[in-house]
Amino acid sequence: QVQPVESGGGSVQAGGSLRLSCLASVYTNARYSMGWFRQAPGKEREAVAAVDSDGSTSYADSVKGRFTISKDNAKNTLYLEIHSLKPEDTAMYYCSVQYGVDANAMRTRSDFGYWGQGTQVTVSS
């Protein structure tokens, strides 16, 4: 398993859009989930969106309707389309690969699964 590598973050104005990418190889003969998490300064890491090996997805209530997660298995890449960005979306966004868990059960602990270094999203009002 190779550590995931995120990209695509940046500074945008409220209402803008971004697409985050995560390059991550997975063992496709095992059940796995891939997800996006975020952590703002002074706050705990929270799950944002996830997709499992069956294609089931899970979203945090705060991002439903604005964020869309998808994966391209041929490119070993996970995406997060973000629209209608709000200042409260400002955070470091992390990608994680975890085995043996469903999309709605991914862990926020850094010692569980595989985690990237993160990509910063900053939204100004």
mmCIF file with all atom_site columns, C-alpha atoms in Angstrom:
data_model
loop_
_atom_site.group_PDB
_atom_site.id
_atom_site.type_symbol
_atom_site.label_atom_id
_atom_site.label_alt_id
_atom_site.label_comp_id
_atom_site.label_asym_id
_atom_site.label_entity_id
_atom_site.label_seq_id
_atom_site.pdbx_PDB_ins_code
_atom_site.Cartn_x
_atom_site.Cartn_y
_atom_site.Cartn_z
_atom_site.occupancy
_atom_site.B_iso_or_equiv
_atom_site.pdbx_formal_charge
_atom_site.auth_seq_id
_atom_site.auth_comp_id
_atom_site.auth_asym_id
_atom_site.auth_atom_id
_atom_site.pdbx_PDB_model_num
ATOM 1   C CA . GLN A 1 1   ? 0.000   0.000  0.000   1.00 0.00 ? 1   GLN A CA 1
ATOM 2   C CA . VAL A 1 2   ? 1.367   3.362  -1.048  1.00 0.00 ? 2   VAL A CA 1
ATOM 3   C CA . GLN A 1 3   ? 0.543   6.497  0.922   1.00 0.00 ? 3   GLN A CA 1
ATOM 4   C CA . PRO A 1 4   ? -2.228  8.511  -0.731  1.00 0.00 ? 4   PRO A CA 1
ATOM 5   C CA . VAL A 1 5   ? -1.236  11.810 -2.337  1.00 0.00 ? 5   VAL A CA 1
ATOM 6   C CA . GLU A 1 6   ? -3.740  14.654 -2.435  1.00 0.00 ? 6   GLU A CA 1
ATOM 7   C CA . SER A 1 7   ? -3.799  17.631 -4.782  1.00 0.00 ? 7   SER A CA 1
ATOM 8   C CA . GLY A 1 8   ? -6.143  20.313 -6.010  1.00 0.00 ? 8   GLY A CA 1
ATOM 9   C CA . GLY A 1 9   ? -6.539  22.525 -2.986  1.00 0.00 ? 9   GLY A CA 1
ATOM 10  C CA . GLY A 1 10  ? -6.293  26.278 -3.171  1.00 0.00 ? 10  GLY A CA 1
ATOM 11  C CA . SER A 1 11  ? -7.685  29.645 -2.170  1.00 0.00 ? 11  SER A CA 1
ATOM 12  C CA . VAL A 1 12  ? -11.075 30.546 -3.565  1.00 0.00 ? 12  VAL A CA 1
ATOM 13  C CA . GLN A 1 13  ? -13.852 32.977 -2.847  1.00 0.00 ? 13  GLN A CA 1
ATOM 14  C CA . ALA A 1 14  ? -17.132 31.913 -1.330  1.00 0.00 ? 14  ALA A CA 1
ATOM 15  C CA . GLY A 1 15  ? -19.381 30.371 -3.919  1.00 0.00 ? 15  GLY A CA 1
ATOM 16  C CA . GLY A 1 16  ? -16.483 28.992 -5.902  1.00 0.00 ? 16  GLY A CA 1
ATOM 17  C CA . SER A 1 17  ? -15.603 25.427 -6.794  1.00 0.00 ? 17  SER A CA 1
ATOM 18  C CA . LEU A 1 18  ? -12.653 23.100 -6.535  1.00 0.00 ? 18  LEU A CA 1
ATOM 19  C CA . ARG A 1 19  ? -11.853 19.537 -7.457  1.00 0.00 ? 19  ARG A CA 1
ATOM 20  C CA . LEU A 1 20  ? -9.589  17.629 -5.127  1.00 0.00 ? 20  LEU A CA 1
ATOM 21  C CA . SER A 1 21  ? -7.749  14.546 -6.305  1.00 0.00 ? 21  SER A CA 1
ATOM 22  C CA . CYS A 1 22  ? -6.169  11.708 -4.393  1.00 0.00 ? 22  CYS A CA 1
ATOM 23  C CA . LEU A 1 23  ? -3.823  9.270  -6.042  1.00 0.00 ? 23  LEU A CA 1
ATOM 24  C CA . ALA A 1 24  ? -3.999  6.043  -4.087  1.00 0.00 ? 24  ALA A CA 1
ATOM 25  C CA . SER A 1 25  ? -3.489  2.446  -5.070  1.00 0.00 ? 25  SER A CA 1
ATOM 26  C CA . VAL A 1 26  ? -5.683  -0.109 -3.306  1.00 0.00 ? 26  VAL A CA 1
ATOM 27  C CA . TYR A 1 27  ? -5.849  -3.869 -2.983  1.00 0.00 ? 27  TYR A CA 1
ATOM 28  C CA . THR A 1 28  ? -8.969  -4.477 -5.008  1.00 0.00 ? 28  THR A CA 1
ATOM 29  C CA . ASN A 1 29  ? -9.347  -8.063 -3.797  1.00 0.00 ? 29  ASN A CA 1
ATOM 30  C CA . ALA A 1 30  ? -10.202 -6.737 -0.338  1.00 0.00 ? 30  ALA A CA 1
ATOM 31  C CA . ARG A 1 31  ? -13.143 -4.728 0.911   1.00 0.00 ? 31  ARG A CA 1
ATOM 32  C CA . TYR A 1 32  ? -12.086 -1.111 1.275   1.00 0.00 ? 32  TYR A CA 1
ATOM 33  C CA . SER A 1 33  ? -13.310 2.425  1.552   1.00 0.00 ? 33  SER A CA 1
ATOM 34  C CA . MET A 1 34  ? -11.727 5.634  0.339   1.00 0.00 ? 34  MET A CA 1
ATOM 35  C CA . GLY A 1 35  ? -12.701 8.901  1.855   1.00 0.00 ? 35  GLY A CA 1
ATOM 36  C CA . TRP A 1 36  ? -12.105 12.577 2.324   1.00 0.00 ? 36  TRP A CA 1
ATOM 37  C CA . PHE A 1 37  ? -11.702 14.129 5.725   1.00 0.00 ? 37  PHE A CA 1
ATOM 38  C CA . ARG A 1 38  ? -11.012 17.677 6.824   1.00 0.00 ? 38  ARG A CA 1
ATOM 39  C CA . GLN A 1 39  ? -9.561  19.394 9.821   1.00 0.00 ? 39  GLN A CA 1
ATOM 40  C CA . ALA A 1 40  ? -9.802  23.083 10.545  1.00 0.00 ? 40  ALA A CA 1
ATOM 41  C CA . PRO A 1 41  ? -7.444  24.791 13.010  1.00 0.00 ? 41  PRO A CA 1
ATOM 42  C CA . GLY A 1 42  ? -8.491  24.051 16.562  1.00 0.00 ? 42  GLY A CA 1
ATOM 43  C CA . LYS A 1 43  ? -11.093 21.522 15.519  1.00 0.00 ? 43  LYS A CA 1
ATOM 44  C CA . GLU A 1 44  ? -11.200 17.762 15.344  1.00 0.00 ? 44  GLU A CA 1
ATOM 45  C CA . ARG A 1 45  ? -10.857 15.910 12.095  1.00 0.00 ? 45  ARG A CA 1
ATOM 46  C CA . GLU A 1 46  ? -14.218 15.130 10.525  1.00 0.00 ? 46  GLU A CA 1
ATOM 47  C CA . ALA A 1 47  ? -15.377 12.824 7.791   1.00 0.00 ? 47  ALA A CA 1
ATOM 48  C CA . VAL A 1 48  ? -16.582 14.618 4.683   1.00 0.00 ? 48  VAL A CA 1
ATOM 49  C CA . ALA A 1 49  ? -17.364 11.978 2.076   1.00 0.00 ? 49  ALA A CA 1
ATOM 50  C CA . ALA A 1 50  ? -16.510 8.366  1.387   1.00 0.00 ? 50  ALA A CA 1
ATOM 51  C CA . VAL A 1 51  ? -17.040 5.629  -1.159  1.00 0.00 ? 51  VAL A CA 1
ATOM 52  C CA . ASP A 1 52  ? -16.519 1.936  -0.655  1.00 0.00 ? 52  ASP A CA 1
ATOM 53  C CA . SER A 1 53  ? -15.511 -0.879 -2.962  1.00 0.00 ? 53  SER A CA 1
ATOM 54  C CA . ASP A 1 54  ? -19.171 -1.603 -3.757  1.00 0.00 ? 54  ASP A CA 1
ATOM 55  C CA . GLY A 1 55  ? -19.711 1.988  -4.835  1.00 0.00 ? 55  GLY A CA 1
ATOM 56  C CA . SER A 1 56  ? -21.800 3.009  -1.846  1.00 0.00 ? 56  SER A CA 1
ATOM 57  C CA . THR A 1 57  ? -21.224 6.590  -0.759  1.00 0.00 ? 57  THR A CA 1
ATOM 58  C CA . SER A 1 58  ? -21.563 8.514  2.460   1.00 0.00 ? 58  SER A CA 1
ATOM 59  C CA . TYR A 1 59  ? -21.594 12.272 3.041   1.00 0.00 ? 59  TYR A CA 1
ATOM 60  C CA . ALA A 1 60  ? -21.527 14.543 6.056   1.00 0.00 ? 60  ALA A CA 1
ATOM 61  C CA . ASP A 1 61  ? -24.789 16.450 6.406   1.00 0.00 ? 61  ASP A CA 1
ATOM 62  C CA . SER A 1 62  ? -22.933 19.753 6.113   1.00 0.00 ? 62  SER A CA 1
ATOM 63  C CA . VAL A 1 63  ? -21.736 18.975 2.584   1.00 0.00 ? 63  VAL A CA 1
ATOM 64  C CA . LYS A 1 64  ? -24.659 17.095 1.066   1.00 0.00 ? 64  LYS A CA 1
ATOM 65  C CA . GLY A 1 65  ? -25.709 18.653 -2.201  1.00 0.00 ? 65  GLY A CA 1
ATOM 66  C CA . ARG A 1 66  ? -22.433 20.578 -2.555  1.00 0.00 ? 66  ARG A CA 1
ATOM 67  C CA . PHE A 1 67  ? -19.745 17.864 -2.512  1.00 0.00 ? 67  PHE A CA 1
ATOM 68  C CA . THR A 1 68  ? -19.552 14.842 -4.771  1.00 0.00 ? 68  THR A CA 1
ATOM 69  C CA . ILE A 1 69  ? -17.137 11.979 -4.305  1.00 0.00 ? 69  ILE A CA 1
ATOM 70  C CA . SER A 1 70  ? -16.105 9.685  -7.122  1.00 0.00 ? 70  SER A CA 1
ATOM 71  C CA . LYS A 1 71  ? -13.300 7.331  -8.002  1.00 0.00 ? 71  LYS A CA 1
ATOM 72  C CA . ASP A 1 72  ? -11.605 6.264  -11.172 1.00 0.00 ? 72  ASP A CA 1
ATOM 73  C CA . ASN A 1 73  ? -10.294 2.767  -10.554 1.00 0.00 ? 73  ASN A CA 1
ATOM 74  C CA . ALA A 1 74  ? -8.274  2.721  -13.769 1.00 0.00 ? 74  ALA A CA 1
ATOM 75  C CA . LYS A 1 75  ? -6.374  5.815  -12.635 1.00 0.00 ? 75  LYS A CA 1
ATOM 76  C CA . ASN A 1 76  ? -6.192  4.843  -8.960  1.00 0.00 ? 76  ASN A CA 1
ATOM 77  C CA . THR A 1 77  ? -7.653  8.250  -8.210  1.00 0.00 ? 77  THR A CA 1
ATOM 78  C CA . LEU A 1 78  ? -10.300 9.489  -5.828  1.00 0.00 ? 78  LEU A CA 1
ATOM 79  C CA . TYR A 1 79  ? -11.973 12.823 -6.489  1.00 0.00 ? 79  TYR A CA 1
ATOM 80  C CA . LEU A 1 80  ? -13.974 15.330 -4.499  1.00 0.00 ? 80  LEU A CA 1
ATOM 81  C CA . GLU A 1 81  ? -15.938 17.906 -6.441  1.00 0.00 ? 81  GLU A CA 1
ATOM 82  C CA . ILE A 1 82  ? -16.715 20.863 -4.223  1.00 0.00 ? 82  ILE A CA 1
ATOM 83  C CA . HIS A 1 83  ? -19.240 23.526 -5.188  1.00 0.00 ? 83  HIS A CA 1
ATOM 84  C CA . SER A 1 84  ? -20.793 26.536 -3.461  1.00 0.00 ? 84  SER A CA 1
ATOM 85  C CA . LEU A 1 85  ? -17.815 26.796 -1.149  1.00 0.00 ? 85  LEU A CA 1
ATOM 86  C CA . LYS A 1 86  ? -18.341 28.507 2.187   1.00 0.00 ? 86  LYS A CA 1
ATOM 87  C CA . PRO A 1 87  ? -15.780 30.049 4.548   1.00 0.00 ? 87  PRO A CA 1
ATOM 88  C CA . GLU A 1 88  ? -16.555 27.266 7.011   1.00 0.00 ? 88  GLU A CA 1
ATOM 89  C CA . ASP A 1 89  ? -15.247 24.757 4.454   1.00 0.00 ? 89  ASP A CA 1
ATOM 90  C CA . THR A 1 90  ? -11.756 26.143 5.074   1.00 0.00 ? 90  THR A CA 1
ATOM 91  C CA . ALA A 1 91  ? -9.602  23.268 6.311   1.00 0.00 ? 91  ALA A CA 1
ATOM 92  C CA . MET A 1 92  ? -6.860  20.849 5.452   1.00 0.00 ? 92  MET A CA 1
ATOM 93  C CA . TYR A 1 93  ? -8.436  18.068 3.414   1.00 0.00 ? 93  TYR A CA 1
ATOM 94  C CA . TYR A 1 94  ? -7.072  14.558 3.781   1.00 0.00 ? 94  TYR A CA 1
ATOM 95  C CA . CYS A 1 95  ? -7.577  11.415 1.767   1.00 0.00 ? 95  CYS A CA 1
ATOM 96  C CA . SER A 1 96  ? -7.681  8.041  3.466   1.00 0.00 ? 96  SER A CA 1
ATOM 97  C CA . VAL A 1 97  ? -7.822  4.406  2.391   1.00 0.00 ? 97  VAL A CA 1
ATOM 98  C CA . GLN A 1 98  ? -9.153  1.965  4.947   1.00 0.00 ? 98  GLN A CA 1
ATOM 99  C CA . TYR A 1 99  ? -9.757  -1.747 4.661   1.00 0.00 ? 99  TYR A CA 1
ATOM 100 C CA . GLY A 1 100 ? -12.585 -3.732 6.126   1.00 0.00 ? 100 GLY A CA 1
ATOM 101 C CA . VAL A 1 101 ? -14.902 -0.793 6.761   1.00 0.00 ? 101 VAL A CA 1
ATOM 102 C CA . ASP A 1 102 ? -17.953 0.551  5.001   1.00 0.00 ? 102 ASP A CA 1
ATOM 103 C CA . ALA A 1 103 ? -18.121 4.066  3.592   1.00 0.00 ? 103 ALA A CA 1
ATOM 104 C CA . ASN A 1 104 ? -20.240 5.256  6.510   1.00 0.00 ? 104 ASN A CA 1
ATOM 105 C CA . ALA A 1 105 ? -17.875 3.740  9.079   1.00 0.00 ? 105 ALA A CA 1
ATOM 106 C CA . MET A 1 106 ? -14.492 5.167  8.152   1.00 0.00 ? 106 MET A CA 1
ATOM 107 C CA . ARG A 1 107 ? -12.348 6.151  11.104  1.00 0.00 ? 107 ARG A CA 1
ATOM 108 C CA . THR A 1 108 ? -10.888 9.591  11.728  1.00 0.00 ? 108 THR A CA 1
ATOM 109 C CA . ARG A 1 109 ? -7.911  8.214  13.637  1.00 0.00 ? 109 ARG A CA 1
ATOM 110 C CA . SER A 1 110 ? -4.586  8.792  11.935  1.00 0.00 ? 110 SER A CA 1
ATOM 111 C CA . ASP A 1 111 ? -3.301  5.403  13.082  1.00 0.00 ? 111 ASP A CA 1
ATOM 112 C CA . PHE A 1 112 ? -6.062  3.532  11.260  1.00 0.00 ? 112 PHE A CA 1
ATOM 113 C CA . GLY A 1 113 ? -5.676  3.026  7.547   1.00 0.00 ? 113 GLY A CA 1
ATOM 114 C CA . TYR A 1 114 ? -3.540  5.020  5.171   1.00 0.00 ? 114 TYR A CA 1
ATOM 115 C CA . TRP A 1 115 ? -3.507  8.795  5.065   1.00 0.00 ? 115 TRP A CA 1
ATOM 116 C CA . GLY A 1 116 ? -2.118  11.434 2.774   1.00 0.00 ? 116 GLY A CA 1
ATOM 117 C CA . GLN A 1 117 ? -0.388  14.638 3.814   1.00 0.00 ? 117 GLN A CA 1
ATOM 118 C CA . GLY A 1 118 ? -3.396  16.767 2.985   1.00 0.00 ? 118 GLY A CA 1
ATOM 119 C CA . THR A 1 119 ? -4.249  19.647 0.669   1.00 0.00 ? 119 THR A CA 1
ATOM 120 C CA . GLN A 1 120 ? -5.304  23.048 1.983   1.00 0.00 ? 120 GLN A CA 1
ATOM 121 C CA . VAL A 1 121 ? -8.621  24.602 1.015   1.00 0.00 ? 121 VAL A CA 1
ATOM 122 C CA . THR A 1 122 ? -9.122  28.228 1.996   1.00 0.00 ? 122 THR A CA 1
ATOM 123 C CA . VAL A 1 123 ? -12.390 30.010 1.300   1.00 0.00 ? 123 VAL A CA 1
ATOM 124 C CA . SER A 1 124 ? -12.645 33.770 1.692   1.00 0.00 ? 124 SER A CA 1
ATOM 125 C CA . SER A 1 125 ? -15.879 35.664 2.120   1.00 0.00 ? 125 SER A CA 1
#
